[in-house]
Every structure is written in structure tokens, then in C-alpha cells.
């Protein structure tokens, strides 16, 4: 028998019983003694709200299952609401109702937080409740708590990571098998790594929501979803991957949040980028996630682990649940919104980065000089050039030094205008060097 | 001007102003506005207790410096005591005095925590104070907070990591330059990575203290320092490193805390081990630290970053300071000791592991068969054997499958007794495969 400090059970309402929710319910029921010992009081599953009661009954006792989520949240004796429905509505209304009824909230809802986080924080604050959401970013990896709490005395300058498992799986398959995008996506779907409609993942919406959340926490400043530059992976070709490989690089979909050099503004972006094969992120395989955090005092930190999946995400949810329950019991509060820094978010054009550009050019003397002049005219310095000819046509591959994105795109536009340039085969960011 | 929720300043006493303490003081003074915003009230450096006041005055205003640590702690208006003196006394007495005077404590004192942690937790509990010590293990890497809080709803089965920067620097130099132990240690000393008396690091005492702390937190069960099996790196030779390299492995000093398969007991140990070059820990260079955590639901997580140094360690201290201050302000409590599981700690003999054994044997037929019989007689299964002859002498390198450490040592003892075995050149653990 585990001794606990209090015998009043903490009552938890679970909203949603899908891939993650069913694991949360299972763990709450099977590890009840451990949870009680860690919280200091029994943690009781008060009810599970679902759309289709039949499926939930496989994992939870039938008497706990209800289709009335609003009624469950409003029942008046709920200490913590675990929201795993996802999407904007009815999740938002249910979360606000939870706060209004004095409950704290644990959620994995990155879409809602990225779009409407500040208002949810404000509601939590107004009712003296907690809002925890470790599971919303990078699945099982403890990332938000370290950023919000462990690094609370440091100054974060950069967060760079792989935060979407589906796209990492697809790019990893393209890299390891030479497959094209379509084929790799089909494999990801067959193995359950991609949803029936993969848009949110492959177009970078999911990663962009996570980037907005990460930037907000890292820089103590609000970054809204529409301030995150976003590009997906649907236009990456097998030839892009091969070209990266030929230069000792691989392609990853990265979320990058940066503080400017003067510290007075920030940027947030999601796009595919070439990184060196020697970079630790290059060896992040399959659906794993990994995030680098660079801070003034701490230096460079890395966090790595499963970025999705029922049990791993449930682990993050339960960690938050223990924290929310402990606060209920001991009268403490988890961290609220910290957005005091009020830093402006600069647009993509002002991001300083590097390009890898493949051009189809005429195979004749002077073409390289002509192209090089275009780069110079736009203030873009060239790092390396590789030229290879074939039947009167030549391929020119240029990797630039760091320059503002606006200058880089203007360079590409000007190159397109040259008679000797038949086409721009690909443009890709280069990071991590 | 930063707005804070309270105008009552939180008063902090800093004990010790050395490599880490001076960085903590500097950051508290230069980032006062950020700390106030993150805590919700100004955080004030009330005093800095040192042995030699002259040196401290370089970083902190002279009027804050005192040699009377006990008086500072007992002054009655201190909210948080940051103890960075290290060692058992006077640190222990000062920490207990802090609790008795109603202050919370932030410390990096791994020696005290490993030897006397439970009594300190009890004092904190008795006075309703907090005890935070993120900086005690793996420097700047957020590791204890993730283990104590993010994984509070999970079941940790294994912690495996590089937790001592000095020894990792020495082994990394031996690996990359082919230097012997003495030469690499001299380089580490010259560069400030090793102390004048390097015993605590190179003999594994420092890592063992960290292993005791990690095991206690990971398994919710007390593990005392004398229950941690400990071997240092002083006997590692350039030839061991070369031999590891020849088999696609490298040598690292690892701290390993494991739950038994039946979940009912645990082990904790620190020793050098060969790991595959493809293992993520193999690429942890210089004085960096990295720790793997395996949990039932979360799966495999990795945390990586600077394991020591003034600024990185100060980052961890300040994160804890913000947490302790927030609790003081909001009435909450950080996690206390969680040792309810009361799992017995098994001795090294019962650890199931693998050996890499180099034998100098007579170069004649039948020797391999004779040796193989000794392994079989002790129930130890052989994974690979490599034999190489030179002038009537031969070297036999055996890597075993997993077996209890007691069976492996008994096998080695029996091999020493064979006429055909001239000597056991080296024995090393093999991990991470």
C-alpha cells in the first residue's frame, strides 16, 4: 500500500480517447499506485468523453465513458481536464469551461495553442488554474519544461530542430532508399506514420505551429502562427537529396527560431534545409525528433526522442498531469505565459541564411563569370561553385555565404532573367554549418 | 520597465563565489530585469559569503561580500540560499540552517546529496522549503527536472550516460591522438579540464555520486553512494583504446543505473566501457556530457550539453533559483524526495553485462578450445573471438554475450589459472549494443 499525503482523490476528466487518449487512460488505470505516490494523493479517472463510445470501452470501464464532454467538464468536481481532442473547436470552448469551473488543463493541442494560446493563458490566469502542454511539441521529449523552467535564468538565442516525425520519416526514406517523394509518402502512410490527409505534416503546418509555440516560450515574447515562415517538403526530389549527398549533406525539415544579433527581434521559420552529414540532426532517423537549444550561459543543448506515437505522447501528458495535480494539492502554480519581452518578429526576407542553388546553364565560356556578377551585384558572397557539363548544357551548383533571404531571392530572380540560364532547377536553404 | 506581480523583492544569499558562484552573481546582477519578469518579483542579491573577500569583490559590489556565511544565512530575511561551496562541511550545516530559517536551497553539491541527500530532503520538508539541485548532475543539461517532473508519469528502466567531463576529455584525447593516459591527463590539466588533484574525477567518485543521485530520482528509491559500483579510468591504456577501435568501438566512462527485468530491484555502477562507434554516446567529444533515459512509455530519450564550466552550471543554478523564487511568491512547492518504491540495490556481481577480454596465450593448437571450455563451464556464452599470433605467443580477444558479472569474473579467474594463458592483458565492459 502506497502512503499518500492526502486521501482526497484528485479527479481527472479525459477528453478524447484516440491513439494518445487511450494510452493515457490505460496508464492512469494500471499505474494508479505510482501516480498516487508521486502526486501525494490518489488520482482518479472521473470520466472519458468520446464521440464513439464503443471504441473507448475497449480501454476504460464502460461506466466512465460519456459522449457529453461539456457536461463532464462542467460537473463541478473535476480537478484537471486532459484535452486530447485536438483542433480548434470544441477543444477551445471545453478548455475555457474547464478553467471557469476551477480545473487545470493538460493538453497536446498545438494547433489551438499556436493560434489562440495567449487567450487560453489569460483564462487560466483569471481562474488561478494551470495550463500545461508538454505533449504539444516533440512528443515524449521533455522540451517545453526545460525551456520554461530549467532555462528560466538563461537567455535563449536559437532553437533549431526536427519537430515533425512524419516528414522526417519521409526524408529519411528518400535519403536511405533513393525513393522519390511520392513513393516515400506512400510508405509512410502504409506504416501509419502519415495520416490519410498528410497536408498538415508535409506542408509544414504542424511544424510551424510548434515553431510558434517554441519561439514564444524561448524568447518570452509572442510569436503568432502567421509570423512563422512555412515551406513543406512536397517539392523535394530524389535529385535534391542526391545533390545534397554529393556535397556531404542531407535534407531535413527544420523549425528554426532565432534571436537577432542585437537581441531586439526574432524570426521563426519552417522549411527544408541541407545540413552537413556530420551534424547531429543528420543522424536523426525515421520518425524521431531532436531539438538544439542555444543559450547564452548554457551553451548548446540537445534533446532527442520519439516525437509522436500513443505511449510516448501519453508519457508527456502524464508528466504534466502529475504537475497539475501536485499544484492542486499544494496550492502552487505552474508557469503562466511569459511574454514580457515583446520582441518584434521579422519577416523571412530579413532572415540571414545560406542558399544551395542548382542552375541549368549554357555550356560556354563566360557563363560562370556572368552568374558570379549577379551574385556580387546583390551583395551575396559565393562559398562554393561546382560546374558539370553535358551535351552543350551545364549544371552550375552554387552554395552561398550567409546573406539576407531577400537578397538571396532577388539574386535568384536576376539569374532567371539571364539568357545563358535556362532554368533554376532547385533552391534550398543550407543550415547547421 | 518590466512589470512584476509583486514589489516585495526576493532576497538571495550566495554561498561561494568561485568558478560557478561568480557567474551566478554576474548573471543575477546583469539580468535582474529578466529574472524579475520571470519570477514575478525583483530578485535581490542580499549577500555573498566567501573565504577570500578580495577575489569576490571583482564581480560583486564590496558591500555585499562577507566572510560570515552562517550569519548571512541566519540573518532572517533570506528567501533562497544558493550553496556553491561544495563538499560536506560547512555546506551541510549552512543548508540545514537555511531551512531552519525558512529559506529554500539551490545547490550544486553532488557529494553532499549523494552522501546525505535524504536527511536534507527531510529538513526541507520539515520547514516547508524547497531543495533544488539541477546543477549537481550534468552541468547545464536539464536532466533532473525532466526526470523528476516530465517523466513523473512514466516508469524509467535505465539511465546510461557520460556524466563527467574531465574523464570524457581525457578519453577523447586518447582516442583522437593515440596518447596514453598520463599524457592526456597532463593536457586536461593544462587546459583547466582537470583539477590539481584529479582523483575525484579520474577514479570515478564524481560520476558515482551523480549515479547515486540519478538512480534515486529515476527509480523513486534510495541508492546510497556505497551501493554504486565504481571503477575509474586510470588503468585504461592506449592499447585498450586501439583494441576497441579495431573492433569498431570506443571507450567511455559510463554511469549506468538499471532496473532489473522483473522491476523489483535496481543496480548503479560507474566504469569504463567499450561502446560501438555508431552509438550516439561515442560522438560525445571533449568535456561534453550526454545521458540516455529509457522509459516504458516515452521510449529512448537523450539529453546532451556542456557538463561543467562556470556559465553553463550557473544557467542550471539560475533555473532552479527562478523556480524556488516562484514557489516562495506563489505558495507552491517543488518536488520533494520520492523514494516510495524502496527497491533493493543489487551488487555488481548480479549485474548482467558483457566483457571484452584480451588474453596473452601460448601459440599452439588447442588453446582456443581450452579457453572456450572455461567460458562454457561458467555459463558464459562467447560472441566473438579474434586470435593473432606473433613469435610463439598469441593474443586472444574474446567478447562475451551478456552474463552476470560474477560469472564473468569467475571465468577470468579460471582463465588466469590455465598453463596456456600467460596473462590477462585487459578486461573491459561492453555496453550499448
mmCIF file with all atom_site columns, C-alpha atoms in Angstrom, chain A residues 2-3 5 26-27 31 33-35 37-38 125 134 140-142 145-146 149-155 220 288 292 296-306 311-312 315-316 318-320 322 326-327 330-336 338 340 342, chain B residues 2-3 5 26-27 31 33-35 37-38 125 134 140-142 145-146 149-155 220 288 292 296-306 311-312 315-316 318-320 322 326-327 330-336 338 340 342:
data_model
loop_
_atom_site.group_PDB
_atom_site.id
_atom_site.type_symbol
_atom_site.label_atom_id
_atom_site.label_alt_id
_atom_site.label_comp_id
_atom_site.label_asym_id
_atom_site.label_entity_id
_atom_site.label_seq_id
_atom_site.pdbx_PDB_ins_code
_atom_site.Cartn_x
_atom_site.Cartn_y
_atom_site.Cartn_z
_atom_site.occupancy
_atom_site.B_iso_or_equiv
_atom_site.pdbx_formal_charge
_atom_site.auth_seq_id
_atom_site.auth_comp_id
_atom_site.auth_asym_id
_atom_site.auth_atom_id
_atom_site.pdbx_PDB_model_num
ATOM 1   C CA . UNK A 1 2   ? 1.409  3.326  -1.045  1.00 0.00 ? 2   UNK A CA 1
ATOM 2   C CA . UNK A 1 3   ? 1.143  6.096  1.527   1.00 0.00 ? 3   UNK A CA 1
ATOM 3   C CA . UNK A 1 5   ? -0.155 12.797 1.960   1.00 0.00 ? 5   UNK A CA 1
ATOM 4   C CA . UNK A 1 26  ? -4.548 2.810  -19.676 1.00 0.00 ? 26  UNK A CA 1
ATOM 5   C CA . UNK A 1 27  ? -1.578 4.236  -17.785 1.00 0.00 ? 27  UNK A CA 1
ATOM 6   C CA . UNK A 1 31  ? -0.156 2.839  -12.683 1.00 0.00 ? 31  UNK A CA 1
ATOM 7   C CA . UNK A 1 33  ? -0.426 3.462  -7.189  1.00 0.00 ? 33  UNK A CA 1
ATOM 8   C CA . UNK A 1 34  ? 2.681  5.085  -8.680  1.00 0.00 ? 34  UNK A CA 1
ATOM 9   C CA . UNK A 1 35  ? 0.749  8.193  -9.681  1.00 0.00 ? 35  UNK A CA 1
ATOM 10  C CA . UNK A 1 37  ? 2.698  8.206  -4.592  1.00 0.00 ? 37  UNK A CA 1
ATOM 11  C CA . UNK A 1 38  ? 4.181  10.803 -6.913  1.00 0.00 ? 38  UNK A CA 1
ATOM 12  C CA . UNK A 1 125 ? -4.610 33.103 -15.047 1.00 0.00 ? 125 UNK A CA 1
ATOM 13  C CA . UNK A 1 134 ? 4.469  19.456 -22.969 1.00 0.00 ? 134 UNK A CA 1
ATOM 14  C CA . UNK A 1 140 ? 7.744  12.431 -25.402 1.00 0.00 ? 140 UNK A CA 1
ATOM 15  C CA . UNK A 1 141 ? 10.807 14.670 -25.380 1.00 0.00 ? 141 UNK A CA 1
ATOM 16  C CA . UNK A 1 142 ? 10.903 16.880 -22.298 1.00 0.00 ? 142 UNK A CA 1
ATOM 17  C CA . UNK A 1 145 ? 9.518  22.220 -19.299 1.00 0.00 ? 145 UNK A CA 1
ATOM 18  C CA . UNK A 1 146 ? 13.309 22.578 -19.739 1.00 0.00 ? 146 UNK A CA 1
ATOM 19  C CA . UNK A 1 149 ? 11.758 26.213 -16.203 1.00 0.00 ? 149 UNK A CA 1
ATOM 20  C CA . UNK A 1 150 ? 15.319 24.886 -16.414 1.00 0.00 ? 150 UNK A CA 1
ATOM 21  C CA . UNK A 1 151 ? 16.432 27.717 -18.711 1.00 0.00 ? 151 UNK A CA 1
ATOM 22  C CA . UNK A 1 152 ? 14.365 30.348 -16.887 1.00 0.00 ? 152 UNK A CA 1
ATOM 23  C CA . UNK A 1 153 ? 17.575 32.048 -15.755 1.00 0.00 ? 153 UNK A CA 1
ATOM 24  C CA . UNK A 1 154 ? 19.257 31.966 -19.162 1.00 0.00 ? 154 UNK A CA 1
ATOM 25  C CA . UNK A 1 155 ? 18.874 33.792 -22.456 1.00 0.00 ? 155 UNK A CA 1
ATOM 26  C CA . UNK A 1 220 ? 9.479  35.260 -23.693 1.00 0.00 ? 220 UNK A CA 1
ATOM 27  C CA . UNK A 1 288 ? 12.335 10.624 -34.208 1.00 0.00 ? 288 UNK A CA 1
ATOM 28  C CA . UNK A 1 292 ? 19.004 22.015 -30.383 1.00 0.00 ? 292 UNK A CA 1
ATOM 29  C CA . UNK A 1 296 ? 23.996 32.471 -23.583 1.00 0.00 ? 296 UNK A CA 1
ATOM 30  C CA . UNK A 1 297 ? 25.163 30.657 -20.459 1.00 0.00 ? 297 UNK A CA 1
ATOM 31  C CA . UNK A 1 298 ? 24.173 27.028 -21.007 1.00 0.00 ? 298 UNK A CA 1
ATOM 32  C CA . UNK A 1 299 ? 25.739 26.853 -24.463 1.00 0.00 ? 299 UNK A CA 1
ATOM 33  C CA . UNK A 1 300 ? 24.454 24.217 -26.873 1.00 0.00 ? 300 UNK A CA 1
ATOM 34  C CA . UNK A 1 301 ? 21.966 21.661 -25.586 1.00 0.00 ? 301 UNK A CA 1
ATOM 35  C CA . UNK A 1 302 ? 20.259 18.861 -27.492 1.00 0.00 ? 302 UNK A CA 1
ATOM 36  C CA . UNK A 1 303 ? 17.086 16.943 -26.694 1.00 0.00 ? 303 UNK A CA 1
ATOM 37  C CA . UNK A 1 304 ? 16.267 13.762 -28.618 1.00 0.00 ? 304 UNK A CA 1
ATOM 38  C CA . UNK A 1 305 ? 13.477 11.184 -28.543 1.00 0.00 ? 305 UNK A CA 1
ATOM 39  C CA . UNK A 1 306 ? 10.244 9.864  -30.065 1.00 0.00 ? 306 UNK A CA 1
ATOM 40  C CA . UNK A 1 311 ? 2.579  5.841  -25.491 1.00 0.00 ? 311 UNK A CA 1
ATOM 41  C CA . UNK A 1 312 ? 5.375  8.426  -25.858 1.00 0.00 ? 312 UNK A CA 1
ATOM 42  C CA . UNK A 1 315 ? 4.185  9.942  -21.128 1.00 0.00 ? 315 UNK A CA 1
ATOM 43  C CA . UNK A 1 316 ? 4.409  13.697 -21.675 1.00 0.00 ? 316 UNK A CA 1
ATOM 44  C CA . UNK A 1 318 ? 1.071  12.197 -17.585 1.00 0.00 ? 318 UNK A CA 1
ATOM 45  C CA . UNK A 1 319 ? 4.124  14.213 -16.534 1.00 0.00 ? 319 UNK A CA 1
ATOM 46  C CA . UNK A 1 320 ? 2.016  17.343 -16.893 1.00 0.00 ? 320 UNK A CA 1
ATOM 47  C CA . UNK A 1 322 ? 1.303  14.923 -12.110 1.00 0.00 ? 322 UNK A CA 1
ATOM 48  C CA . UNK A 1 326 ? 0.629  18.435 -7.269  1.00 0.00 ? 326 UNK A CA 1
ATOM 49  C CA . UNK A 1 327 ? -0.178 22.116 -7.680  1.00 0.00 ? 327 UNK A CA 1
ATOM 50  C CA . UNK A 1 330 ? -0.053 22.018 -2.565  1.00 0.00 ? 330 UNK A CA 1
ATOM 51  C CA . UNK A 1 331 ? -1.507 25.318 -3.679  1.00 0.00 ? 331 UNK A CA 1
ATOM 52  C CA . UNK A 1 332 ? 1.273  26.157 -6.154  1.00 0.00 ? 332 UNK A CA 1
ATOM 53  C CA . UNK A 1 333 ? 1.070  27.327 -9.733  1.00 0.00 ? 333 UNK A CA 1
ATOM 54  C CA . UNK A 1 334 ? 2.820  26.205 -12.882 1.00 0.00 ? 334 UNK A CA 1
ATOM 55  C CA . UNK A 1 335 ? 4.433  28.821 -15.123 1.00 0.00 ? 335 UNK A CA 1
ATOM 56  C CA . UNK A 1 336 ? 1.980  31.100 -16.900 1.00 0.00 ? 336 UNK A CA 1
ATOM 57  C CA . UNK A 1 338 ? 5.865  34.781 -20.157 1.00 0.00 ? 338 UNK A CA 1
ATOM 58  C CA . UNK A 1 340 ? 7.128  40.359 -21.313 1.00 0.00 ? 340 UNK A CA 1
ATOM 59  C CA . UNK A 1 342 ? 7.579  41.942 -26.609 1.00 0.00 ? 342 UNK A CA 1
ATOM 60  C CA . UNK B 2 2   ? 9.392  45.388 -16.501 1.00 0.00 ? 2   UNK B CA 1
ATOM 61  C CA . UNK B 2 3   ? 6.131  44.917 -14.647 1.00 0.00 ? 3   UNK B CA 1
ATOM 62  C CA . UNK B 2 5   ? 3.260  40.900 -9.880  1.00 0.00 ? 5   UNK B CA 1
ATOM 63  C CA . UNK B 2 26  ? 27.231 38.245 -12.504 1.00 0.00 ? 26  UNK B CA 1
ATOM 64  C CA . UNK B 2 27  ? 24.049 36.944 -14.148 1.00 0.00 ? 27  UNK B CA 1
ATOM 65  C CA . UNK B 2 31  ? 19.929 40.079 -15.902 1.00 0.00 ? 31  UNK B CA 1
ATOM 66  C CA . UNK B 2 33  ? 15.135 42.737 -15.112 1.00 0.00 ? 33  UNK B CA 1
ATOM 67  C CA . UNK B 2 34  ? 14.678 39.421 -16.907 1.00 0.00 ? 34  UNK B CA 1
ATOM 68  C CA . UNK B 2 35  ? 14.768 37.484 -13.637 1.00 0.00 ? 35  UNK B CA 1
ATOM 69  C CA . UNK B 2 37  ? 9.879  39.396 -15.059 1.00 0.00 ? 37  UNK B CA 1
ATOM 70  C CA . UNK B 2 38  ? 10.206 35.619 -14.997 1.00 0.00 ? 38  UNK B CA 1
ATOM 71  C CA . UNK B 2 125 ? 10.119 19.056 4.143   1.00 0.00 ? 125 UNK B CA 1
ATOM 72  C CA . UNK B 2 134 ? 19.805 20.575 -11.180 1.00 0.00 ? 134 UNK B CA 1
ATOM 73  C CA . UNK B 2 140 ? 23.838 22.861 -17.841 1.00 0.00 ? 140 UNK B CA 1
ATOM 74  C CA . UNK B 2 141 ? 21.859 19.923 -19.202 1.00 0.00 ? 141 UNK B CA 1
ATOM 75  C CA . UNK B 2 142 ? 18.287 19.971 -17.956 1.00 0.00 ? 142 UNK B CA 1
ATOM 76  C CA . UNK B 2 145 ? 13.871 18.368 -13.773 1.00 0.00 ? 145 UNK B CA 1
ATOM 77  C CA . UNK B 2 146 ? 12.863 16.218 -16.785 1.00 0.00 ? 146 UNK B CA 1
ATOM 78  C CA . UNK B 2 149 ? 8.808  16.192 -13.357 1.00 0.00 ? 149 UNK B CA 1
ATOM 79  C CA . UNK B 2 150 ? 8.417  15.481 -17.087 1.00 0.00 ? 150 UNK B CA 1
ATOM 80  C CA . UNK B 2 151 ? 8.753  11.715 -16.576 1.00 0.00 ? 151 UNK B CA 1
ATOM 81  C CA . UNK B 2 152 ? 6.733  11.716 -13.335 1.00 0.00 ? 152 UNK B CA 1
ATOM 82  C CA . UNK B 2 153 ? 4.005  9.715  -15.074 1.00 0.00 ? 153 UNK B CA 1
ATOM 83  C CA . UNK B 2 154 ? 6.351  7.201  -16.656 1.00 0.00 ? 154 UNK B CA 1
ATOM 84  C CA . UNK B 2 155 ? 8.455  4.266  -15.471 1.00 0.00 ? 155 UNK B CA 1
ATOM 85  C CA . UNK B 2 220 ? 11.893 6.644  -6.839  1.00 0.00 ? 220 UNK B CA 1
ATOM 86  C CA . UNK B 2 288 ? 30.539 17.400 -23.042 1.00 0.00 ? 288 UNK B CA 1
ATOM 87  C CA . UNK B 2 292 ? 20.207 8.368  -22.301 1.00 0.00 ? 292 UNK B CA 1
ATOM 88  C CA . UNK B 2 296 ? 8.313  2.363  -20.537 1.00 0.00 ? 296 UNK B CA 1
ATOM 89  C CA . UNK B 2 297 ? 6.112  4.840  -22.382 1.00 0.00 ? 297 UNK B CA 1
ATOM 90  C CA . UNK B 2 298 ? 8.478  7.583  -23.543 1.00 0.00 ? 298 UNK B CA 1
ATOM 91  C CA . UNK B 2 299 ? 10.937 5.135  -25.099 1.00 0.00 ? 299 UNK B CA 1
ATOM 92  C CA . UNK B 2 300 ? 14.519 6.295  -25.543 1.00 0.00 ? 300 UNK B CA 1
ATOM 93  C CA . UNK B 2 301 ? 15.372 9.918  -24.791 1.00 0.00 ? 301 UNK B CA 1
ATOM 94  C CA . UNK B 2 302 ? 18.741 11.632 -24.958 1.00 0.00 ? 302 UNK B CA 1
ATOM 95  C CA . UNK B 2 303 ? 19.952 14.840 -23.289 1.00 0.00 ? 303 UNK B CA 1
ATOM 96  C CA . UNK B 2 304 ? 23.199 16.450 -24.414 1.00 0.00 ? 304 UNK B CA 1
ATOM 97  C CA . UNK B 2 305 ? 25.179 19.554 -23.474 1.00 0.00 ? 305 UNK B CA 1
ATOM 98  C CA . UNK B 2 306 ? 28.060 21.098 -21.520 1.00 0.00 ? 306 UNK B CA 1
ATOM 99  C CA . UNK B 2 311 ? 28.480 29.798 -17.080 1.00 0.00 ? 311 UNK B CA 1
ATOM 100 C CA . UNK B 2 312 ? 26.747 26.518 -18.045 1.00 0.00 ? 312 UNK B CA 1
ATOM 101 C CA . UNK B 2 315 ? 22.499 28.514 -16.032 1.00 0.00 ? 315 UNK B CA 1
ATOM 102 C CA . UNK B 2 316 ? 21.243 25.421 -14.195 1.00 0.00 ? 316 UNK B CA 1
ATOM 103 C CA . UNK B 2 318 ? 19.555 30.184 -12.051 1.00 0.00 ? 318 UNK B CA 1
ATOM 104 C CA . UNK B 2 319 ? 16.803 27.958 -13.484 1.00 0.00 ? 319 UNK B CA 1
ATOM 105 C CA . UNK B 2 320 ? 16.418 26.445 -10.022 1.00 0.00 ? 320 UNK B CA 1
ATOM 106 C CA . UNK B 2 322 ? 13.692 31.094 -10.540 1.00 0.00 ? 322 UNK B CA 1
ATOM 107 C CA . UNK B 2 326 ? 8.317  31.493 -7.876  1.00 0.00 ? 326 UNK B CA 1
ATOM 108 C CA . UNK B 2 327 ? 7.302  28.980 -5.223  1.00 0.00 ? 327 UNK B CA 1
ATOM 109 C CA . UNK B 2 330 ? 3.013  31.772 -5.173  1.00 0.00 ? 330 UNK B CA 1
ATOM 110 C CA . UNK B 2 331 ? 2.969  29.430 -2.236  1.00 0.00 ? 331 UNK B CA 1
ATOM 111 C CA . UNK B 2 332 ? 3.793  26.293 -4.196  1.00 0.00 ? 332 UNK B CA 1
ATOM 112 C CA . UNK B 2 333 ? 6.332  23.602 -3.526  1.00 0.00 ? 333 UNK B CA 1
ATOM 113 C CA . UNK B 2 334 ? 8.901  21.913 -5.743  1.00 0.00 ? 334 UNK B CA 1
ATOM 114 C CA . UNK B 2 335 ? 9.118  18.118 -5.776  1.00 0.00 ? 335 UNK B CA 1
ATOM 115 C CA . UNK B 2 336 ? 10.407 16.602 -2.537  1.00 0.00 ? 336 UNK B CA 1
ATOM 116 C CA . UNK B 2 338 ? 10.296 10.495 -3.928  1.00 0.00 ? 338 UNK B CA 1
ATOM 117 C CA . UNK B 2 340 ? 8.432  5.300  -2.006  1.00 0.00 ? 340 UNK B CA 1
ATOM 118 C CA . UNK B 2 342 ? 12.049 1.115  -1.729  1.00 0.00 ? 342 UNK B CA 1
#
